[in-house]
Coordinates of C-alpha atoms and ligand atoms in Angstrom, one line a residue:
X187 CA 68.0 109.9 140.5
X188 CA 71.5 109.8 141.9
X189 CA 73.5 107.4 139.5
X190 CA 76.6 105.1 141.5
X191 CA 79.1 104.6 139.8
X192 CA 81.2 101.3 140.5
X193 CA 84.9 100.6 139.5
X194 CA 84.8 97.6 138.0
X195 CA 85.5 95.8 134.8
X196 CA 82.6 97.0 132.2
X197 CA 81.0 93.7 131.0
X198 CA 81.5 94.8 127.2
X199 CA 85.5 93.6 128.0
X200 CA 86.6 90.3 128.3
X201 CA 87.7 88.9 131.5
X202 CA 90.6 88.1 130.8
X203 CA 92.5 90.0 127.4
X204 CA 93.9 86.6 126.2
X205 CA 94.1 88.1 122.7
X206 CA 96.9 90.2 124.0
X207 CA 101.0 88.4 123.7
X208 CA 102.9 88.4 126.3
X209 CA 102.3 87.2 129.8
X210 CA 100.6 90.3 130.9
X211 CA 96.8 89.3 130.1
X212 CA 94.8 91.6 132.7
X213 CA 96.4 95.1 132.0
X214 CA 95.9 96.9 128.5
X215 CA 98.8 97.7 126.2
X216 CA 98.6 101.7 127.1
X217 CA 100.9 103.8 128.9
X218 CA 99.9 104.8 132.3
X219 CA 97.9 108.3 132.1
X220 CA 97.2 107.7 128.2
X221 CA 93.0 108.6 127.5
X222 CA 92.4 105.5 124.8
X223 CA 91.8 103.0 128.0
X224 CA 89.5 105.7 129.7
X225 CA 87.2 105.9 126.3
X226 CA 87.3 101.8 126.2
X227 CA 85.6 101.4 129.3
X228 CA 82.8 104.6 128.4
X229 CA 82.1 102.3 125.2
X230 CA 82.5 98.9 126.9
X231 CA 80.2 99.5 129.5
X232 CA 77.7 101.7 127.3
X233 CA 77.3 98.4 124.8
X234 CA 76.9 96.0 127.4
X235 CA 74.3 98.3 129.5
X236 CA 72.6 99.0 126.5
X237 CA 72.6 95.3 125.2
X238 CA 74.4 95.0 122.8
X239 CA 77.1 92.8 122.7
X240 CA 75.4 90.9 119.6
X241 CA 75.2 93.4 117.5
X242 CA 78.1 96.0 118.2
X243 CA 81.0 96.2 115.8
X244 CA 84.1 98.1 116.6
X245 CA 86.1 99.2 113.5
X246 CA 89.5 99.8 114.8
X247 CA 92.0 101.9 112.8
X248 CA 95.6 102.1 112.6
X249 CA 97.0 104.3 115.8
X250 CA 98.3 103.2 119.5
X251 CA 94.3 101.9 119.5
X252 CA 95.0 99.6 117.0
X253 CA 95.3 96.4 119.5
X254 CA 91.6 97.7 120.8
X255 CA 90.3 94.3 119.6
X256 CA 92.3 92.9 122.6
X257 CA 90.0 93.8 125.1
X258 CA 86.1 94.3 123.4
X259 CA 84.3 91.0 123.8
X260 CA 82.2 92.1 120.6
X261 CA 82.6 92.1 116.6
X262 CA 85.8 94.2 115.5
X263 CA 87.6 94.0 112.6
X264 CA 90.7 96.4 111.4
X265 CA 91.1 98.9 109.0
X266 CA 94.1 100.6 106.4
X267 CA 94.9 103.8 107.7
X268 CA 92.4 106.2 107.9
X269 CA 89.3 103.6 106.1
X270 CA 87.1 102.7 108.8
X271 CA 84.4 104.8 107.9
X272 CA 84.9 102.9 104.4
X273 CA 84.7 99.7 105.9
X274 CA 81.8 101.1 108.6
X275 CA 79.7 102.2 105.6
X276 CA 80.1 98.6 104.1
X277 CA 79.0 97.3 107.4
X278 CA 76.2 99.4 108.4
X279 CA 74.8 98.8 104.9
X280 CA 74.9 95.2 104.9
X281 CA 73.0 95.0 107.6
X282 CA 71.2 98.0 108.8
X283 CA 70.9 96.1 112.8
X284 CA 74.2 96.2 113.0
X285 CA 75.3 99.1 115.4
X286 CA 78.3 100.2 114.0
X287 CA 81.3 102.0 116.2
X288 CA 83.9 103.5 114.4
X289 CA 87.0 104.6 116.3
X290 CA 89.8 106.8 115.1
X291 CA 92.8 108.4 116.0
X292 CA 93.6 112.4 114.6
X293 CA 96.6 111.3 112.4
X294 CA 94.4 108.5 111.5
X295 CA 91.1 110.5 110.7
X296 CA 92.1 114.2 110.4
X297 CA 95.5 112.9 108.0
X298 CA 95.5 110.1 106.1
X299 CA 91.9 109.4 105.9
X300 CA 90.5 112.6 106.0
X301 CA 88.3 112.5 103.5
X302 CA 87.1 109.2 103.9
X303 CA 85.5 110.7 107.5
X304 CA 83.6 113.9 105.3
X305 CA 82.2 112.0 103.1
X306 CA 80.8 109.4 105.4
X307 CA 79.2 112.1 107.6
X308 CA 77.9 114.0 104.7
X309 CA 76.1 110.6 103.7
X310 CA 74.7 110.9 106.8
X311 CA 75.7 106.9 107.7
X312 CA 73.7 105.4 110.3
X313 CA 76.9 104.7 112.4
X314 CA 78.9 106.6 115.1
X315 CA 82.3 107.7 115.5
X316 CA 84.8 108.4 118.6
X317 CA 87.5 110.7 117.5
X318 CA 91.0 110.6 119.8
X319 CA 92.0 113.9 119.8
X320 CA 95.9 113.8 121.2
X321 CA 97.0 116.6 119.4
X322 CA 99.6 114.0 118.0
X323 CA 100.8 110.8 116.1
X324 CA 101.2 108.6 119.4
X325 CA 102.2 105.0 117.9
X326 CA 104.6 105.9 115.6
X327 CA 106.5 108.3 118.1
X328 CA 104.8 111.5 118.5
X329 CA 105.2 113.3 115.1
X330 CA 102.6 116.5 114.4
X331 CA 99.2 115.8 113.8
X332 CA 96.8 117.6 112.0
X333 CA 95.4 119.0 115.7
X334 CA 98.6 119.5 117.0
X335 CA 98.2 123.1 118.8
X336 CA 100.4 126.7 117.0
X337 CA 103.8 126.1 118.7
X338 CA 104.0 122.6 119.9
X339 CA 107.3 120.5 119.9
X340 CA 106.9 117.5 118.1
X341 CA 109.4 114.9 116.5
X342 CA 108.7 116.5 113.4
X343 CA 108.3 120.7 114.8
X344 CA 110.8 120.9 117.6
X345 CA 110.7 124.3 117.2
X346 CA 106.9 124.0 117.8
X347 CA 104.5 124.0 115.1
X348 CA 104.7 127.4 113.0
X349 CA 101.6 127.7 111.3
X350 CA 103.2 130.1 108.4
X351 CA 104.4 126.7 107.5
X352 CA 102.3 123.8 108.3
X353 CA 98.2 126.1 108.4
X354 CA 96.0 125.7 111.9
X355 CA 94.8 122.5 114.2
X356 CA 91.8 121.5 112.2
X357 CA 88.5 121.6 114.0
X358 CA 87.2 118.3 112.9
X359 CA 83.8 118.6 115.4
X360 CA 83.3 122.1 113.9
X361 CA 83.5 121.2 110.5
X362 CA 81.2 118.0 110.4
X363 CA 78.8 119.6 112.1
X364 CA 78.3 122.0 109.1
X365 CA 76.9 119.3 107.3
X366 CA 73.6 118.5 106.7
X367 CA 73.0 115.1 107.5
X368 CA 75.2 114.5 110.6
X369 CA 72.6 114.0 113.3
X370 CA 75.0 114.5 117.0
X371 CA 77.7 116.2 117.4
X372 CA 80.2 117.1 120.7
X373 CA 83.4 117.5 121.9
X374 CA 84.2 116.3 125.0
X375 CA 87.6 115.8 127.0
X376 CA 89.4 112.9 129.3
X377 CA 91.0 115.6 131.4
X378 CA 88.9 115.6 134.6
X379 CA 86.3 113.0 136.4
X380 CA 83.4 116.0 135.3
X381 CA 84.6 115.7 131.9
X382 CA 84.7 112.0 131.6
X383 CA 81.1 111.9 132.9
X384 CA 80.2 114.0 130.4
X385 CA 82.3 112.1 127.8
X386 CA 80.3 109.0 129.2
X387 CA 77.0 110.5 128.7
X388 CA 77.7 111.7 125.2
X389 CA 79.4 108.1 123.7
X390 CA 75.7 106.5 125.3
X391 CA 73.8 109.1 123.4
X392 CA 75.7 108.8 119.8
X393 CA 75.4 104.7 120.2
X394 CA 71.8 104.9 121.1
X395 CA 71.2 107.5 117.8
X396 CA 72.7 104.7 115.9
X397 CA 70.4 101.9 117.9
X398 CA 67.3 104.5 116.8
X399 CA 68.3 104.5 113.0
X400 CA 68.9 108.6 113.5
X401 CA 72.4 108.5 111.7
X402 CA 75.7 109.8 111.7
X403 CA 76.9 110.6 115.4
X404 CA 80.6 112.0 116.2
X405 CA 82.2 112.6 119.7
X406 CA 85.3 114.2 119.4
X407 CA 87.2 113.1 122.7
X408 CA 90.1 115.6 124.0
X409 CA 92.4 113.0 125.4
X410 CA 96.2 112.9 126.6
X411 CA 99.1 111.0 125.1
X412 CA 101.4 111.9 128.2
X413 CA 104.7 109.7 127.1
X414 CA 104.4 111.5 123.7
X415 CA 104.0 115.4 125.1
X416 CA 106.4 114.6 128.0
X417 CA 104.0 115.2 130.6
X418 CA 103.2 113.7 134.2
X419 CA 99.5 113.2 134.5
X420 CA 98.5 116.2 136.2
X421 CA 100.3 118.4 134.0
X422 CA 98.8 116.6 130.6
X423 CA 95.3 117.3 132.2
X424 CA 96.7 120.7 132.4
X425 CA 97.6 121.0 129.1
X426 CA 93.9 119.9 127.6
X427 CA 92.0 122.0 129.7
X428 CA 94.0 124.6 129.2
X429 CA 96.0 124.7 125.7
X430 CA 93.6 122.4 123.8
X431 CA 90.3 123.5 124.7
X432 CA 91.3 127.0 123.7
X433 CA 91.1 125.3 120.1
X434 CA 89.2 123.3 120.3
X435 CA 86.1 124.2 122.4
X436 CA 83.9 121.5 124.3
X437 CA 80.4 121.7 123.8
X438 CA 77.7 119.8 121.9
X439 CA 78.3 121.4 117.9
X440 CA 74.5 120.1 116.6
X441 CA 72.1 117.5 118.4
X442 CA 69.0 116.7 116.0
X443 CA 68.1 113.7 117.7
X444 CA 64.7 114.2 118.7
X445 CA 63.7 116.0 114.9
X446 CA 64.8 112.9 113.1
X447 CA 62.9 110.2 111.5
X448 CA 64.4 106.7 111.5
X449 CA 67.0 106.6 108.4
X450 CA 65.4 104.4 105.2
X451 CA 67.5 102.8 103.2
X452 CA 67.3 100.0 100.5
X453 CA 67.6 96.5 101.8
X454 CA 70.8 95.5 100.4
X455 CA 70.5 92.3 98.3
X456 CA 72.7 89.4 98.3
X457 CA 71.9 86.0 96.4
X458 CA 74.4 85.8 93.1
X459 CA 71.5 85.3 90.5
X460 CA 69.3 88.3 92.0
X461 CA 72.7 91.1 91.7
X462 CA 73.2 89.3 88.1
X463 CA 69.7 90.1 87.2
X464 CA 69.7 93.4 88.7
X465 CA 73.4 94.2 86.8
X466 CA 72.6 92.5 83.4
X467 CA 68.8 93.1 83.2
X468 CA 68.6 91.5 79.9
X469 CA 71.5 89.9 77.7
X470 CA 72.7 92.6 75.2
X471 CA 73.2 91.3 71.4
X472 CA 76.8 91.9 69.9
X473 CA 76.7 94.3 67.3
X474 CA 78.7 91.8 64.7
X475 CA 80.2 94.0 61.4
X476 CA 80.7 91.5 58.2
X477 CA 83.9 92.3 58.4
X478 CA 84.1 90.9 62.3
X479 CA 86.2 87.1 62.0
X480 CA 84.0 84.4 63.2
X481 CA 84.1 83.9 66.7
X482 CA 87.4 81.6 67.5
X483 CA 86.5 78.4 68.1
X484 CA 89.0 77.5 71.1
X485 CA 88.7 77.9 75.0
X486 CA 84.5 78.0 75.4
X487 CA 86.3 78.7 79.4
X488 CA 87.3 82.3 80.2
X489 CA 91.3 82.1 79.9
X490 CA 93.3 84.0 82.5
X491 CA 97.1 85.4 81.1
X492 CA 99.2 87.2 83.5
X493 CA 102.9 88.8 82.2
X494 CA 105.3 90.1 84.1
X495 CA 109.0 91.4 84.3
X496 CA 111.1 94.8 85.1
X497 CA 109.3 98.1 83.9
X498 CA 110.8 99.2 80.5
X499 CA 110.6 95.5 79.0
X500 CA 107.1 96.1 77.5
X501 CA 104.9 94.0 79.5
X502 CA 102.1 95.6 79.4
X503 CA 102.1 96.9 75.5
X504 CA 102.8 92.8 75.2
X505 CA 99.1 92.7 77.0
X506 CA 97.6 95.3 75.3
X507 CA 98.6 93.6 71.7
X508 CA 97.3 90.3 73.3
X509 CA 94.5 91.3 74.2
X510 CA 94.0 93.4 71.1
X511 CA 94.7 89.9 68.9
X512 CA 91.6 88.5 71.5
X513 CA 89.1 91.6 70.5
X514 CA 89.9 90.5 66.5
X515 CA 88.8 87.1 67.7
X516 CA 85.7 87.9 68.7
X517 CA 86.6 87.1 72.2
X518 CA 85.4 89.9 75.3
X519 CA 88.8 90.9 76.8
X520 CA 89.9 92.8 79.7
X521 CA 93.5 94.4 79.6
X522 CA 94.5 95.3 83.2
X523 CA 97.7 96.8 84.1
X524 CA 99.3 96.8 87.6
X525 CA 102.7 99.4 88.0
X526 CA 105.4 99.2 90.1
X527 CA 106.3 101.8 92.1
X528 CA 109.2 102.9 89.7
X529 CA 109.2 104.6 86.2
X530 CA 111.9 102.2 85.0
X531 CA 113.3 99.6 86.7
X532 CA 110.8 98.6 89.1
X533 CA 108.2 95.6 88.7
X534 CA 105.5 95.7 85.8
X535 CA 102.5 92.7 85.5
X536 CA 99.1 92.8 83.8
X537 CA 95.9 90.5 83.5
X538 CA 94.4 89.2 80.2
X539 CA 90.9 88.1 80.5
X540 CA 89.7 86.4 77.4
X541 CA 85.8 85.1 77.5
X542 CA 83.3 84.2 75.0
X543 CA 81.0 85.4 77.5
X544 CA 81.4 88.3 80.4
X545 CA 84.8 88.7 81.7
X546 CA 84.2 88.2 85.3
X547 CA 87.5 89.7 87.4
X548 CA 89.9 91.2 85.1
X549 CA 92.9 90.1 88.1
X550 CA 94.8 87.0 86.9
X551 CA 96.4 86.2 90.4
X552 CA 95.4 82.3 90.1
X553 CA 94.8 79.6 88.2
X554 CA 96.3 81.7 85.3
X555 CA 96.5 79.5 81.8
X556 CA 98.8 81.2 80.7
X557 CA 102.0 82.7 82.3
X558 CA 104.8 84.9 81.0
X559 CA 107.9 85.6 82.9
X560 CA 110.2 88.2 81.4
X561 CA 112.5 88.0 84.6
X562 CA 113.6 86.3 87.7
X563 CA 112.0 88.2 90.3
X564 CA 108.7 87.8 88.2
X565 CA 109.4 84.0 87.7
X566 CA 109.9 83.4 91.8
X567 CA 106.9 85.5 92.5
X568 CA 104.4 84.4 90.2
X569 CA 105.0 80.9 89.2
X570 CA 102.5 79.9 91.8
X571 CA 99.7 81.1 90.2
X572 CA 99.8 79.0 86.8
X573 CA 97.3 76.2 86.7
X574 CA 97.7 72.9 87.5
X575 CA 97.8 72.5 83.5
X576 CA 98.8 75.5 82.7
X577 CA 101.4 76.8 80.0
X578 CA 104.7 79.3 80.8
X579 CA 106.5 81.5 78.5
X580 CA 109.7 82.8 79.8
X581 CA 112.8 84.2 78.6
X582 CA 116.0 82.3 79.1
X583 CA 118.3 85.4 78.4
X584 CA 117.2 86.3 82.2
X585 CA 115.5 83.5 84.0
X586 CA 116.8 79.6 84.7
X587 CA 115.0 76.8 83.6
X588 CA 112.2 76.3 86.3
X589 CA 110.9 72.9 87.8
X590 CA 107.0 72.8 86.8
X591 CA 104.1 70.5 88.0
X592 CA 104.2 67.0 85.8
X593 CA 100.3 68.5 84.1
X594 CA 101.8 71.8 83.1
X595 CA 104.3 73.1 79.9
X596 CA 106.8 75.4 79.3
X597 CA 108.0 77.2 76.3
X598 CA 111.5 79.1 76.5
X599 CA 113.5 81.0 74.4
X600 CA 116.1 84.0 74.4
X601 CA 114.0 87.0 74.1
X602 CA 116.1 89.5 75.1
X603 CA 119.2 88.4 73.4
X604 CA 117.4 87.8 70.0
X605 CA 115.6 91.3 70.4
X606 CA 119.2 92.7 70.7
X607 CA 120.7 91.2 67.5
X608 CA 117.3 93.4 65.8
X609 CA 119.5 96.1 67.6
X610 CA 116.3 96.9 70.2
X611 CA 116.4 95.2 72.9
X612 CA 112.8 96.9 73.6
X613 CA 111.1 94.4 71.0
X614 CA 111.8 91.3 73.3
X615 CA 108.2 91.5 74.2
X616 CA 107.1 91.2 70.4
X617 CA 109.8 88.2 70.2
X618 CA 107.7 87.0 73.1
X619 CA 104.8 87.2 71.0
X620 CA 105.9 85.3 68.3
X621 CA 106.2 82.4 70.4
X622 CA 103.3 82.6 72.4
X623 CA 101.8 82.5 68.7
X624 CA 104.4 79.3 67.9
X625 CA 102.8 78.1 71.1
X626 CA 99.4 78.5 70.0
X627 CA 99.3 77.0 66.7
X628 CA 101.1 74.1 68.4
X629 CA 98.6 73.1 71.0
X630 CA 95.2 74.8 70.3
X631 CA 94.6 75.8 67.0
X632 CA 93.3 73.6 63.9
X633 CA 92.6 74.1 60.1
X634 CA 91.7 78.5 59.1
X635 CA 92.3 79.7 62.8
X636 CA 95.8 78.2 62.4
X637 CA 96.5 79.9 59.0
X638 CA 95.1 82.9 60.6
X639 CA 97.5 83.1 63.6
X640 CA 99.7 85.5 61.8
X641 CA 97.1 88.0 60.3
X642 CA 95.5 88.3 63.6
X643 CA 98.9 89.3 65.1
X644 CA 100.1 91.4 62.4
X645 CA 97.1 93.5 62.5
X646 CA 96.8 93.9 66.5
X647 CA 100.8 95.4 66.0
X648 CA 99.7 97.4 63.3
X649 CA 96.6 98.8 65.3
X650 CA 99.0 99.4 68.6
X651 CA 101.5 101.0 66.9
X652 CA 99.3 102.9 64.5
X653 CA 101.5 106.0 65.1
X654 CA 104.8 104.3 64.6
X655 CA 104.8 102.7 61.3
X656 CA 108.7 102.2 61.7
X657 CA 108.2 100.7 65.0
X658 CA 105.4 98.5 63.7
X659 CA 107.9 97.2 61.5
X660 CA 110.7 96.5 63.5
X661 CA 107.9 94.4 66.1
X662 CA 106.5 92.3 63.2
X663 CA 110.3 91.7 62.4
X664 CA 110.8 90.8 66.1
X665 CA 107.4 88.8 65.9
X666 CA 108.8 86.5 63.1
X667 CA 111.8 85.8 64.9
X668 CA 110.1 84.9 67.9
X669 CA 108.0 82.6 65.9
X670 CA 111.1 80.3 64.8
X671 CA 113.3 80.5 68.1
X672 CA 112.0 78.2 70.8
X673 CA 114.5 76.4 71.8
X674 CA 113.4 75.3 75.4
X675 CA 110.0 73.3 75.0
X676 CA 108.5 70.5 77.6
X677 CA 105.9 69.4 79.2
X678 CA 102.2 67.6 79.3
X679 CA 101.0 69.5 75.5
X680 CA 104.4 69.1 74.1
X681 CA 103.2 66.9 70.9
Ligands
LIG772 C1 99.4 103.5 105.2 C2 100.1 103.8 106.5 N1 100.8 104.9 106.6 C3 101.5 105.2 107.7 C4 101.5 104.3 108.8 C5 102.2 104.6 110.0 N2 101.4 105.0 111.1 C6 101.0 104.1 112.0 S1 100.0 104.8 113.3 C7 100.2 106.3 112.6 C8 99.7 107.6 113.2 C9 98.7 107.3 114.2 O1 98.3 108.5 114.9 P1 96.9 108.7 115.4 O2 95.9 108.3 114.4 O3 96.8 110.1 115.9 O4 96.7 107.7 116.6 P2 97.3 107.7 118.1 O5 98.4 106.7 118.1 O6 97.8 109.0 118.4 O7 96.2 107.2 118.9 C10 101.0 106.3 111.4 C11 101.3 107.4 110.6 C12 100.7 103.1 108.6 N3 100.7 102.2 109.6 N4 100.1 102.9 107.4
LIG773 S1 101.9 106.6 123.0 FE1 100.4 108.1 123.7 S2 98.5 107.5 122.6 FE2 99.9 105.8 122.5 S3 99.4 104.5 124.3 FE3 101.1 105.9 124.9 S4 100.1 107.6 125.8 FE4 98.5 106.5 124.7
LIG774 MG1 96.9 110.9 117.8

């Protein structure tokens, strides 16, 4: 049957793309002769003639097609770099009627996200994937991609690309189809109205595996980024039938459609008290030693700590013996440490989880009880997070006297400055500790858990500095002084 082909707006678009800013609300963001518009209407109008706008769901990535969510009137969402077929697996596998479109540039899938893309395919997820082929990075300028061909100028080659230095194009299509599970695989190209027809037939075919359960699907699409390659539109077509199909050969790579059986998968559960039966089958008894303490008797609630400051000023062995003192009280304790970018110098926080039963997220980022600032930056950044009646610890060597909420306290005292007259200025976190302790005995603790405070600490130094025995020293030292030098102290459980 002789198909017609109409020029008009796919349905799968919406009529007018008032997601877009700006005035310009009928016209897509791409420059004239650029493929990504071309492939949006081949997957527009394949969705809508196929039905379905209900259950489609573009995952966009990072790339000039980033803004495709402007002009699909279906389910997107938007990816990091290079994880939409992270974020497509999580989607297909939620719900299995969801047809899943993935759609990725070549810096986006072939670069950054590269393996991401393998191990999808090789899982053989029931989704498919369009992969824009430009031979370049076209949002960020037009630096060399992973397919850019032997000898072309880029911002980054303008000598061309000199694969001594930088290897070969990859052959993405070639390379997924030697897996076992991927169920359709073909390159295609933009460059010509035969090609685009056959471009056309092939994204129908990959969406319709994915309609029939069959699995993974990839189209590799040849496609021009003319403003990048400084090329007019005839001569970009040009260049990908001539240059890039030379590396990258169309054709159809694997197409097991018609062998497969519909993909089986478990049907993913999601009521909170069937995953916690599944994840704690039965309640495990806690081996307790004779020589355990009792269990402390404070905070039956999980207690969330965070601490923060500069890298170097010990905030996360400060966590480590904190948590450490929770493990001698019997408490379940998470320890979890978050690292600038920096060796030294740069910001340093961690979480304290203490529970008397699991520890649910290790992450103190709200509602913390208890919050330690060690510098300024840390004091601006985090303050936010401590409960309505919560309790801060912060050095006033470094940080001015904040403004709390009337429900919550605050405990202050020169950490740094009484760590140096120890001559180190290293043990202001144990000067820290000794007041949290102070703090402690102060508000919470009663009767033997009181008179145990300092055992429990001294041990916990002792065990995190096992190695050290000078430096275990010179931290209990630092530990005592802490204890005795609060001098900044207000607030709702100020007796
Ligand atoms: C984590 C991260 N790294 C780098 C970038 C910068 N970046 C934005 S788009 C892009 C390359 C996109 O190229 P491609 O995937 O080929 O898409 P095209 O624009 O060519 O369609 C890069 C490197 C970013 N946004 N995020
Ligand atoms: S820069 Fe290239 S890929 Fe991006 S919109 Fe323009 S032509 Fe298309
Ligand atoms: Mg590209």
């Amino acid at each position: 049957m002789k198909e017609i082909v109409k020029y008009s707006r796919p349905q799968g678009f919406f009529e007018r793309f008032d997601r877009r800013p700006g005035p310009i609300k009928t016209n897509m963001h791409y420059c004239p002769g650029c493929g990504h518009g071309v492939l949006h209407k081949l997957i527009a109008e394949a969705v809508a003639d196929l039905g379905l706008k209900d259950r489609a769901v573009l995952v966009c990535p990072v790339g000039c097609s980033v803004f495709a969510y402007y002009y699909f009137d279906f389910h997107s969402i938007e990816c990091a770099h290079g994880r939409a077929p992270a974020v497509a697996t999580a989607i297909t596998r939620a719900d299995p009627e969801n047809v899943v479109i993935g759609y990725q540039g070549d810096g986006d899938l072939a670069s950054i996200g590269f393996n991401q893309i393998l191990q999808a395919a090789n899982r053989g997820e029931n989704m498919c994937v369009f992969f824009v082929n430009n031979a370049i990075y076209g949002m960020t300028g037009g630096q060399m991609a992973p397919t850019s061909l032997p000898g072309q100028k880029t911002q980054t080659s303008p000598c061309g690309r000199n694969v001594a230095e930088t290897g070969y194009p990859i052959r993405v299509a070639e390379m997924i189809s030697q897996f076992q599970a991927p169920v359709y695989v073909e390159r295609c190209a933009l460059s010509s109205m035969k090609n685009i027809m056959a471009a056309r037939k092939a994204v129908r075919k990959a969406i319709q595996n994915q309609v029939d359960k069959k699995g993974f699907s990839f189209v590799e699409v040849l496609s021009g980024c003319p403003i990048n390659l400084k090329m007019k539109a005839k001569q970009m077509n040009e260049f990908i039938d001539e240059q890039m199909t030379k590396f990258f050969p169309l054709g159809v790579y694997k197409d097991e459609a018609a062998d497969r059986e519909p993909i089986q998968r478990a049907t993913p559960i999601f009521e909170p008290a069937k995953v916690k039966e599944l994840l704690f089958p039965e309640e495990t008894e806690r081996a307790v030693d004779d020589s355990y303490r009792p269990q402390a008797s404070v905070f039956d609630e999980e207690r969330r700590i965070k601490i923060s400051g500069f890298g170097g000023q010990g905030v996360l062995s400060l966590g480590y013996i904190l948590a450490t003192m929770g493990k001698l009280r019997n408490f379940n304790v998470s320890w979890l440490p978050s690292y600038g970018p920096e060796m030294r110098g740069g910001t340093a926080n961690c979480s304290i989880v203490f529970s008397k039963g699991h520890v649910g997220s290790p992450q103190a980022d709200h509602n913390c009880n208890l919050m330690i600032c060690l510098n300024q930056p840390s004091m601006d950044k985090f303050l936010g997070e401590l409960s309505e009646e919560g309790v801060l610890l912060y050095d006033t060597s470094t940080i001015k006297q904040p403004t709390v909420k009337p429900g919550q306290t605050v405990y202050g005292l020169a950490a740094s400055d009484l760590a140096n007259t120890l001559g180190d200025q290293r043990v202001a976190n144990s000067v820290i500790l000794g007041a949290i302790a102070a703090m402690m005995e102060e508000c919470f603790l009663e009767g033997e858990e009181k008179a145990d405070m300092d055992r429990v600490a001294y041990e916990a130094i002792q065990e995190h500095f096992a190695k050290k025995p000078a430096v275990a020293e010179l931290n209990w030292k630092a530990y005592q002084l802490g204890k005795t030098s609060i001098t900044v102290k207000f607030g709702a459980r100020v007796k």
